[in-house]
Coordinates of C-alpha atoms and ligand atoms in Angstrom, one line a residue:
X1 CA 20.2 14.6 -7.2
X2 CA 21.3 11.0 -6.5
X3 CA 24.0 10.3 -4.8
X4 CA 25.8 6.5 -4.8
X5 CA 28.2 6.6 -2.2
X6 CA 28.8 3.9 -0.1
X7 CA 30.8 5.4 2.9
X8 CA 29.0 5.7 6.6
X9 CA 26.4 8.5 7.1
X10 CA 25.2 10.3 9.7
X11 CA 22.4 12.5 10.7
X12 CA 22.7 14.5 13.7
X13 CA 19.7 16.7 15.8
X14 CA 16.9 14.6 14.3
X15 CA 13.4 14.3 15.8
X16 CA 12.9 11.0 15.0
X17 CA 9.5 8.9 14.3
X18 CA 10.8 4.9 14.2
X19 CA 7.7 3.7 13.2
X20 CA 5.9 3.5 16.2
X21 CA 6.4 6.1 18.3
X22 CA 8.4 9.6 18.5
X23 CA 11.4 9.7 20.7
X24 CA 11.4 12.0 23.3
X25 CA 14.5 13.6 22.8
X26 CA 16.8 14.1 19.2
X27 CA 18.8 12.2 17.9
X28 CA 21.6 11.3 15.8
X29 CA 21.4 8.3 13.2
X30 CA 24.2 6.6 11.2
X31 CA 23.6 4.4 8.2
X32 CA 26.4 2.0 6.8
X33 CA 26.1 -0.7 4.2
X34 CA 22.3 -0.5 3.5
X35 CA 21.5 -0.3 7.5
X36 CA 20.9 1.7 10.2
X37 CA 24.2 0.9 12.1
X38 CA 24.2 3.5 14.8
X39 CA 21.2 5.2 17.0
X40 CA 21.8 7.6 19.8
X41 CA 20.7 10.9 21.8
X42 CA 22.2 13.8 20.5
X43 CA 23.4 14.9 24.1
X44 CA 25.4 11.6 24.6
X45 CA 26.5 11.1 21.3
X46 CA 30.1 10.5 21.2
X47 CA 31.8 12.0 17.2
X48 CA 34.3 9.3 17.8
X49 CA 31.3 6.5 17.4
X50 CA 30.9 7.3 13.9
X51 CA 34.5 8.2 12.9
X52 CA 34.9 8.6 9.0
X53 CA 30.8 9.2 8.4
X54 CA 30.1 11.9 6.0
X55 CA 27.1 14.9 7.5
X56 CA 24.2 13.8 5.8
X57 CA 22.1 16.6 7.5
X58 CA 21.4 17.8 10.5
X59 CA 17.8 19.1 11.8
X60 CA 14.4 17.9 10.5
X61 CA 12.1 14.7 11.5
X62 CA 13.6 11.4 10.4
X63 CA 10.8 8.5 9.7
X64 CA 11.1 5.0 8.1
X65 CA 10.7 5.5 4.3
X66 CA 6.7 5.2 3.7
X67 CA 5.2 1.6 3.0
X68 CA 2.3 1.9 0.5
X69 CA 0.8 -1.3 0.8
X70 CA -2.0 -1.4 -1.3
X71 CA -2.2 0.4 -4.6
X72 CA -3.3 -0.7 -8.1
X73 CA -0.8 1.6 -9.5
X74 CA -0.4 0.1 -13.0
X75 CA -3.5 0.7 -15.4
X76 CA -4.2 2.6 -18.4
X77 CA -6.9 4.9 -19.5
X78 CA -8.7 7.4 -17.0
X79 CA -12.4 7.4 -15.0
X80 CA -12.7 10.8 -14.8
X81 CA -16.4 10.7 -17.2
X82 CA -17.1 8.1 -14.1
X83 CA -16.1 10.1 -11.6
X84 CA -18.8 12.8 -13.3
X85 CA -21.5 10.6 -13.2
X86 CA -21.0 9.2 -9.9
X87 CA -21.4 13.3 -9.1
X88 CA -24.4 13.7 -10.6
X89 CA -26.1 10.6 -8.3
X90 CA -25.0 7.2 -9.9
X91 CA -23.4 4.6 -8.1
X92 CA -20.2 2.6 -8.1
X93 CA -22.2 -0.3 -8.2
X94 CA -24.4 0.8 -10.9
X95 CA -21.4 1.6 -13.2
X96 CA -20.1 -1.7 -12.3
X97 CA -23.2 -3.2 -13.0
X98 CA -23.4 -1.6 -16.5
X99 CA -20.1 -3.1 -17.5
X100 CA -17.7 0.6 -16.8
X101 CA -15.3 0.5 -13.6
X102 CA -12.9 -1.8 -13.0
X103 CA -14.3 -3.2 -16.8
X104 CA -13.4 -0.1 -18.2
X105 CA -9.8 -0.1 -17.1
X106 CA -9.7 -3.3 -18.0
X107 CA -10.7 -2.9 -21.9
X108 CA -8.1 -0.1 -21.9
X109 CA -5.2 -2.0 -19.8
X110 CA -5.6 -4.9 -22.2
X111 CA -5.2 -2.8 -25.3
X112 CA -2.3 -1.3 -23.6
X113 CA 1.3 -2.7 -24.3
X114 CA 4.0 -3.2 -21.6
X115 CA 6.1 -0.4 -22.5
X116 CA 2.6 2.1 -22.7
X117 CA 2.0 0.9 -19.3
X118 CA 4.8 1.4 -18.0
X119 CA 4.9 5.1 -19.4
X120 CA 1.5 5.6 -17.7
X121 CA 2.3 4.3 -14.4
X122 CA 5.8 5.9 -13.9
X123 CA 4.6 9.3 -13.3
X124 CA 2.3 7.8 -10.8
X125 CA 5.5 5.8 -9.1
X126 CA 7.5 9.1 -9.1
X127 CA 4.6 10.7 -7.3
X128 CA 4.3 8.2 -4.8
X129 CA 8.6 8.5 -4.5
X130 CA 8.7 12.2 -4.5
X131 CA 6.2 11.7 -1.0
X132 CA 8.4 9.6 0.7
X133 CA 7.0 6.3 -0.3
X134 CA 9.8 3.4 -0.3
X135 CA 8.4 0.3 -0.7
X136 CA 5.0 -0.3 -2.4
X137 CA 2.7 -3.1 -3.7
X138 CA 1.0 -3.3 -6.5
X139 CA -1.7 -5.6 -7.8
X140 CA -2.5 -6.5 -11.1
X141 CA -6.2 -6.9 -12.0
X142 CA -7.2 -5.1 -14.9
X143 CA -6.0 -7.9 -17.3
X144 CA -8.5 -10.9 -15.9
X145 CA -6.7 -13.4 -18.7
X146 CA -3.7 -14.5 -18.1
X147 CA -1.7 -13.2 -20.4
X148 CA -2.7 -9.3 -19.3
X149 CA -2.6 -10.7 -15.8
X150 CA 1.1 -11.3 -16.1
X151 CA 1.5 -8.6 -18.4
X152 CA 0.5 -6.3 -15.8
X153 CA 2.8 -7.6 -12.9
X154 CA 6.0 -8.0 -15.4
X155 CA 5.3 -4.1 -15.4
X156 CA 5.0 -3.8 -12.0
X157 CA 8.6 -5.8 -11.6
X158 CA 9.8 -3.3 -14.2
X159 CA 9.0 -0.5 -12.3
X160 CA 11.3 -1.8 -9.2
X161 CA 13.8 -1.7 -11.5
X162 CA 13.5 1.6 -13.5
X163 CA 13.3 3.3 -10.1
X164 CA 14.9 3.1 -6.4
X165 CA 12.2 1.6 -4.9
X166 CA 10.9 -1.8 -3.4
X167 CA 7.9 -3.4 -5.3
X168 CA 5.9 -6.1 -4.1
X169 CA 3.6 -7.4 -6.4
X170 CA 0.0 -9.2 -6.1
X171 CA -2.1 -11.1 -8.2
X172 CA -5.8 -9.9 -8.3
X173 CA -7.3 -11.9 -11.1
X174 CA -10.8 -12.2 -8.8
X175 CA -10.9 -8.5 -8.9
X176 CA -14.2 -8.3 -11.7
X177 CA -15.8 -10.9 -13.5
X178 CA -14.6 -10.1 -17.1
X179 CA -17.8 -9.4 -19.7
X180 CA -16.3 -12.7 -21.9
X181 CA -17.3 -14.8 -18.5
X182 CA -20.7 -13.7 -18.1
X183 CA -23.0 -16.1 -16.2
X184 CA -20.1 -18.2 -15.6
X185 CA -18.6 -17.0 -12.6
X186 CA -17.2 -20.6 -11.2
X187 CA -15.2 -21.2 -14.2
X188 CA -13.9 -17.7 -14.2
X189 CA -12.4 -18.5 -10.6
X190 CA -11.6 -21.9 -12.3
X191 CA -9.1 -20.4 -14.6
X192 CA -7.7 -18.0 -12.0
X193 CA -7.1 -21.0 -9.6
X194 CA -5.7 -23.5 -12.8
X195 CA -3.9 -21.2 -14.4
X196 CA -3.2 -18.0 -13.2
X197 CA -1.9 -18.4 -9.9
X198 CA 0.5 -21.5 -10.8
X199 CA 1.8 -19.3 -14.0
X200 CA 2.2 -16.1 -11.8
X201 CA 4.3 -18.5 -9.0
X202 CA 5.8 -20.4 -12.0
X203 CA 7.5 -17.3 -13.4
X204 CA 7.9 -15.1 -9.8
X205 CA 5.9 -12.6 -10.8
X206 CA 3.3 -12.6 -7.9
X207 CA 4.4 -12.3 -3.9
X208 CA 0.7 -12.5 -3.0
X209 CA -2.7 -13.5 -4.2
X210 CA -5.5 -10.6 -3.6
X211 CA -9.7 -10.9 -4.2
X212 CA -12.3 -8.3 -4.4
X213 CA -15.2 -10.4 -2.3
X214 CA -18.3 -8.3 -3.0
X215 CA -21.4 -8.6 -4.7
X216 CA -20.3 -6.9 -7.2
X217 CA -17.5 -9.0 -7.4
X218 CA -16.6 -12.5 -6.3
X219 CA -18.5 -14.2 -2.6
X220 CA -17.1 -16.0 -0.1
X221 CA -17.0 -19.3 -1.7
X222 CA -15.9 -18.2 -4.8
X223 CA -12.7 -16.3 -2.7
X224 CA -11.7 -19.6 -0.5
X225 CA -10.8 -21.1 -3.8
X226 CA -9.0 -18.8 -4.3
X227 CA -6.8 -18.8 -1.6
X228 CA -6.8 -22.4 -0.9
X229 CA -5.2 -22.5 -4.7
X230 CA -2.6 -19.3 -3.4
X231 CA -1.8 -21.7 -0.5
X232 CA -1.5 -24.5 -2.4
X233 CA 1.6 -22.3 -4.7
X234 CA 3.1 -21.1 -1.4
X235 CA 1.5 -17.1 -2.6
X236 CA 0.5 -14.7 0.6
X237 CA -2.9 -13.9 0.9
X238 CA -5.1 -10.7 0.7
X239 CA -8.5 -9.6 0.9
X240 CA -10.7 -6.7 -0.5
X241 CA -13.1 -6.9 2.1
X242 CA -16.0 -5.3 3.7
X243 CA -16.0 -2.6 1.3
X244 CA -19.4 -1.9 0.7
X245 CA -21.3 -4.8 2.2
X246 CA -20.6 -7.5 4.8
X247 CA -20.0 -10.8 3.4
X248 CA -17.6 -12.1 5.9
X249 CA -14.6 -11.5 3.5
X250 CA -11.9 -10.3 6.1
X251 CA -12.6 -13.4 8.7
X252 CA -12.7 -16.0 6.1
X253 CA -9.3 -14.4 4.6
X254 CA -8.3 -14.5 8.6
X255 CA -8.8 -18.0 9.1
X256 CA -6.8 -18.9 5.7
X257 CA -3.7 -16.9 7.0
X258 CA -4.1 -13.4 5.3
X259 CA -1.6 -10.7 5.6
X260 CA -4.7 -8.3 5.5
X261 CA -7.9 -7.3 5.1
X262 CA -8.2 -4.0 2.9
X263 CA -11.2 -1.1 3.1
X264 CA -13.1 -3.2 5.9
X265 CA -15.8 -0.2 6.3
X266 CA -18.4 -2.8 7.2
X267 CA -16.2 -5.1 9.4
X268 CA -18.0 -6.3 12.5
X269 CA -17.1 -7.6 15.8
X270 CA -16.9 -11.0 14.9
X271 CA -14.8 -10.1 12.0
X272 CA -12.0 -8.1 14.2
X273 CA -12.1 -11.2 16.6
X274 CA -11.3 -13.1 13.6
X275 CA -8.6 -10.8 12.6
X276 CA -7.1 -10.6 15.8
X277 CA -5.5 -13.5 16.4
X278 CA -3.7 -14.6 13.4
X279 CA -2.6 -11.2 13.3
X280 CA -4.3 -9.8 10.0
X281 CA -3.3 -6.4 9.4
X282 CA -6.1 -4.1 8.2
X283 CA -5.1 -1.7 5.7
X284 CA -7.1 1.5 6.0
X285 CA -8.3 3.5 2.6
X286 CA -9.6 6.4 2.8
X287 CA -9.0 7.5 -0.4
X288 CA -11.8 5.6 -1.8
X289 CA -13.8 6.1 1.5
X290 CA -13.4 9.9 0.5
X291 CA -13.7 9.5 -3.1
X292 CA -16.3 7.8 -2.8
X293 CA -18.1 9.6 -0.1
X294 CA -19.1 6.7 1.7
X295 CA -20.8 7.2 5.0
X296 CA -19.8 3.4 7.1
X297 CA -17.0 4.5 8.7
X298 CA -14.7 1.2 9.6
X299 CA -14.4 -0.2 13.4
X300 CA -11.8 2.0 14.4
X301 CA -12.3 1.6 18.1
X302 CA -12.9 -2.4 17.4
X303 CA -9.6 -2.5 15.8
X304 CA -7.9 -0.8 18.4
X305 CA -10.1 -3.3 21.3
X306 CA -8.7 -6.3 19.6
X307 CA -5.1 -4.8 19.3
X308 CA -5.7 -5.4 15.2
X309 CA -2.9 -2.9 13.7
X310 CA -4.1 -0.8 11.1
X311 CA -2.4 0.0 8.1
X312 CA -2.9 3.2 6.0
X313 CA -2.4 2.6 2.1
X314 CA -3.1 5.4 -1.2
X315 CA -5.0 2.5 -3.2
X316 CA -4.1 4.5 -5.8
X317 CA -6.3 3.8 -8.4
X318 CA -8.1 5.1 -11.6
X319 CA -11.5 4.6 -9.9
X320 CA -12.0 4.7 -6.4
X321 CA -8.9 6.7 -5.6
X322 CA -6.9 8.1 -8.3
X323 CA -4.6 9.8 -5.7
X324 CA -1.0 9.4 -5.7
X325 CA -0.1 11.2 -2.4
X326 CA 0.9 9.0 0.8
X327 CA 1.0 12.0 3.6
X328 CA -2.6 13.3 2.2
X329 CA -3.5 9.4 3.2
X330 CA -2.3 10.0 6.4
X331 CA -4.6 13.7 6.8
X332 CA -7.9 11.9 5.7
X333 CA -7.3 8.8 7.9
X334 CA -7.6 11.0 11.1
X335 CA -10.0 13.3 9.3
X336 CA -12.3 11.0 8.5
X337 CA -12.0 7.8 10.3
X338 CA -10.3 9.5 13.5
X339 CA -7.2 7.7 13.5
X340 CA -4.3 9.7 15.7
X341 CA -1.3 11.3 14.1
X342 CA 0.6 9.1 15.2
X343 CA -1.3 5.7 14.6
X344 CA -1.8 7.1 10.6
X345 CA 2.5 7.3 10.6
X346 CA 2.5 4.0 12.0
X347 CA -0.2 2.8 9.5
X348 CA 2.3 3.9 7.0
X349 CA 5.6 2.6 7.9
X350 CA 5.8 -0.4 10.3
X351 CA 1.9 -1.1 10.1
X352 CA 1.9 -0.9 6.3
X353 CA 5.3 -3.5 6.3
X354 CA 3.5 -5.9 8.3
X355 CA 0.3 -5.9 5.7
X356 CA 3.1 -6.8 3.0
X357 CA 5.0 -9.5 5.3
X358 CA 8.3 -7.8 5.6
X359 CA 8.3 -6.5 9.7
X360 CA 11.8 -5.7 9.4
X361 CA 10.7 -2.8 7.0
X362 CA 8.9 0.1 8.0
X363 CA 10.7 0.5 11.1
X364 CA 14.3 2.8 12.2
X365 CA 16.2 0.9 14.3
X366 CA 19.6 -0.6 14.6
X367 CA 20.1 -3.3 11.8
X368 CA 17.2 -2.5 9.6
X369 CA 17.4 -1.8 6.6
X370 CA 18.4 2.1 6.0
X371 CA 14.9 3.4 4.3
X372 CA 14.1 6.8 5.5
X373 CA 12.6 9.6 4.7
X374 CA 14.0 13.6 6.5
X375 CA 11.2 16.0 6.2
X376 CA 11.6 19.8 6.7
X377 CA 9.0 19.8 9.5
X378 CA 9.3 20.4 13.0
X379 CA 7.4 17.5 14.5
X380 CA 5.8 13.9 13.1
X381 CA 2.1 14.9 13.6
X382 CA 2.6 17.6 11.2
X383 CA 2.8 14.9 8.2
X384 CA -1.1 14.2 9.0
X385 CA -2.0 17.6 9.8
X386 CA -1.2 19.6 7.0
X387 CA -1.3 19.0 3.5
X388 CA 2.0 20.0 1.4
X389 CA 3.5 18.5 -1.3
X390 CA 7.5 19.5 -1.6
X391 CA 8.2 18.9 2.4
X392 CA 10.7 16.0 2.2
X393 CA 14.5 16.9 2.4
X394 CA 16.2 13.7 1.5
X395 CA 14.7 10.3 0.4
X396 CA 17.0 7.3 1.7
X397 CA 16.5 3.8 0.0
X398 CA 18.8 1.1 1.0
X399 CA 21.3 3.4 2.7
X400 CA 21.1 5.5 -0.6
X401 CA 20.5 9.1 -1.0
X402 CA 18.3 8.7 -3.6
X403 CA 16.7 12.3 -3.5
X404 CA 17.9 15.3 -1.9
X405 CA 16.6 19.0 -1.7
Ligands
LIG1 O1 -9.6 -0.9 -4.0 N1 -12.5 -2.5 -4.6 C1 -12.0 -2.9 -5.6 N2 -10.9 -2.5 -6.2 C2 -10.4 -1.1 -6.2 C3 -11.1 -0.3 -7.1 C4 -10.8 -0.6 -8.5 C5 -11.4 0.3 -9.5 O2 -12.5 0.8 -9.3 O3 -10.8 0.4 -10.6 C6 -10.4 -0.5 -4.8 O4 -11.3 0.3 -4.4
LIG2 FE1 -7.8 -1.7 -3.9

């Protein structure tokens, strides 16, 4: 299944998708040491350009390997009792309210050790590889001290490791307000700011700083400490934002920088103006939009005004969207918030490797990195339009064929 060599490979007569757009006509593709070394139409290209590459394959649709760029992968325990009562009429926000969601996880990620969390979250990782995915982030959250805090994103490092696979991690210590902090929200955010963030930058563990600004969650005020202490440790910044209320989350995120602004359902103009020109990516979810059955869809047409790109991500999660399947991300973002084939691919490749800072990701072209995914499909748009597990040929990561049909 995995192969390791290192000489020169080449794909000829693919229809390829570089992140962007489709090319017009097929094409063949070399890959040498980790990049994509050669690009060229099939009806020019020339065997003596790529003399001593091995056939990789030959046929299929070629796209960057998929950037997940927003998932809470690493937990333990299940919602699905939640997930029954939310049926039967009762609210995210009420079980919130009552101590269950992200509190639940949280009792059971604490009680969890590394090596149990890893063995919950692999099968979730190898899900999310087995789909294309080859770069991800994911946050930690569900420890809120900061010994589980770290725990949680030395698993998530592990998981990079144990697997072919690119793993940014984030620190979401403001995701709830933990049951031992109760009526004493400030000092909660006190001992994320103090301690949390410099012991997360002090070890490495943490690329980015994230915040759930709700109000079931953290406000404004509460969040701009946050990130002025993420600043402060030279950490990137993310938002939950807009989620289920407008609060202003994504613009003050905006003006401190942020590589996004995640769900965003009740962005308004002002906040996509606010976005737009520090380039803030907004990462799309509609797994939780749909698992949720929420009804606000986000600004779609705002974000596409204001030239905001829009990033597509699993936010793969035990209770908003316990779905570990990138290409059924891509269906429900045109299904349900309208987006075009081609702008949910994008939201998953080159989009998606903005929201985590790493542009040169996400994208096939000549010197980037060789991450790619062949699918046994005739064109791009069918990704988004039908729903299949088993469709990808050959997963690439780093030049690597790290999976192969
Ligand atoms: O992205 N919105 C907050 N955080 C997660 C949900 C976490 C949970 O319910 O466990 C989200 O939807
Ligand atoms: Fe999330």
């Amino acid at each position: 299944m995995v192969s390791s060599q290192s000489s020169p490979l080449l794909w000829r007569n693919i229809t390829l998708f570089d992140g962007l757009e489709q090319f017009p006509e097929p094409m063949a593709v070399l890959v040498e040491h980790g990049l994509v070394a050669g690009l060229w139409l099939e009806s020019e290209f020339d065997p003596s350009q790529a003399s001593g590459a091995k056939e990789a394959a030959s046929g299929g649709v070629m796209t960057p390997g998929l950037v997940d760029c927003h998932t809470h992968l690493v937990y333990a325990g299940d919602r699905a009792g939640e997930f029954e009562q939310r049926l039967e009429g009762v609210s995210y926000e009420t079980i919130a309210r009552n101590g269950g969601g992200i509190l639940s996880s949280v009792r059971a990620t604490r009680a969890a050790s590394e090596d149990e969390l890893i063995a919950a979250s692999l099968p979730r990782l190898d899900a999310l590889l087995a789909d294309g995915v080859t770069t991800l982030e994911i946050k930690s959250g569900y420890g809120l001290t900061v010994a589980d805090e770290l725990k949680m994103l030395r698993v998530a490092r592990r998981l990079g490791e144990l697997r072919p696979v690119r793993v940014l991690t984030t620190l979401l210590g403001a995701h709830a307000l933990p049951l031992e902090y109760t009526g004493r929200a400030d000092d909660y955010v006190s001992l994320v700011c103090d301690e949390m963030i410099p012991a997360a930058a002090h070890e490495r563990l943490a690329d980015a700083v994230d915040v759930f600004c709700e109000g079931i969650a953290f406000s404004p005020a509460q969040c701009e400490r946050v990130f002025q202490a993420a600043q402060r440790h030279g950490l990137a910044i993310k938002a939950h934002a807009e989620q289920l209320s407008n609060l202003g989350g994504s613009a003050l995120a905006a003006r401190y920088g942020a590589l996004s602004a995640d769900h965003i359902e009740y962005l308004d103009e002002a906040g996509v103006r606010a976005m737009a020109e520090p380039g803030t990516v907004a990462v799309l979810l509609p797994g939780a939009f749909h698992v949720l059955r929420e009804t606000q869809l986000p600004p779609i047409d705002l974000l596409r005004q204001y030239g905001v790109p829009m990033a597509v991500a699993s936010d793969a999660n035990p209770g908003t969207s316990p779905i570990c399947m990138p290409t059924l991300m891509a269906n429900l973002a045109c299904t349900l918030f309208r987006l075009t084939p081609r702008e949910a691919l994008a939201g998953m490749t080159a989009h998606g490797a903005r929201a985590l800072g790493l542009p040169h990701l996400g994208r096939i072209a000549v010197g980037a990195p060789a991450d790619l995914c062949l699918w046994d499909i005739r064109q791009p748009a069918e990704l988004a339009y039908a729903v299949q597990a088993g469709r990808l040929r050959q997963r690439v990561f780093n030049g690597v064929v790290t999976h192969a049909r």
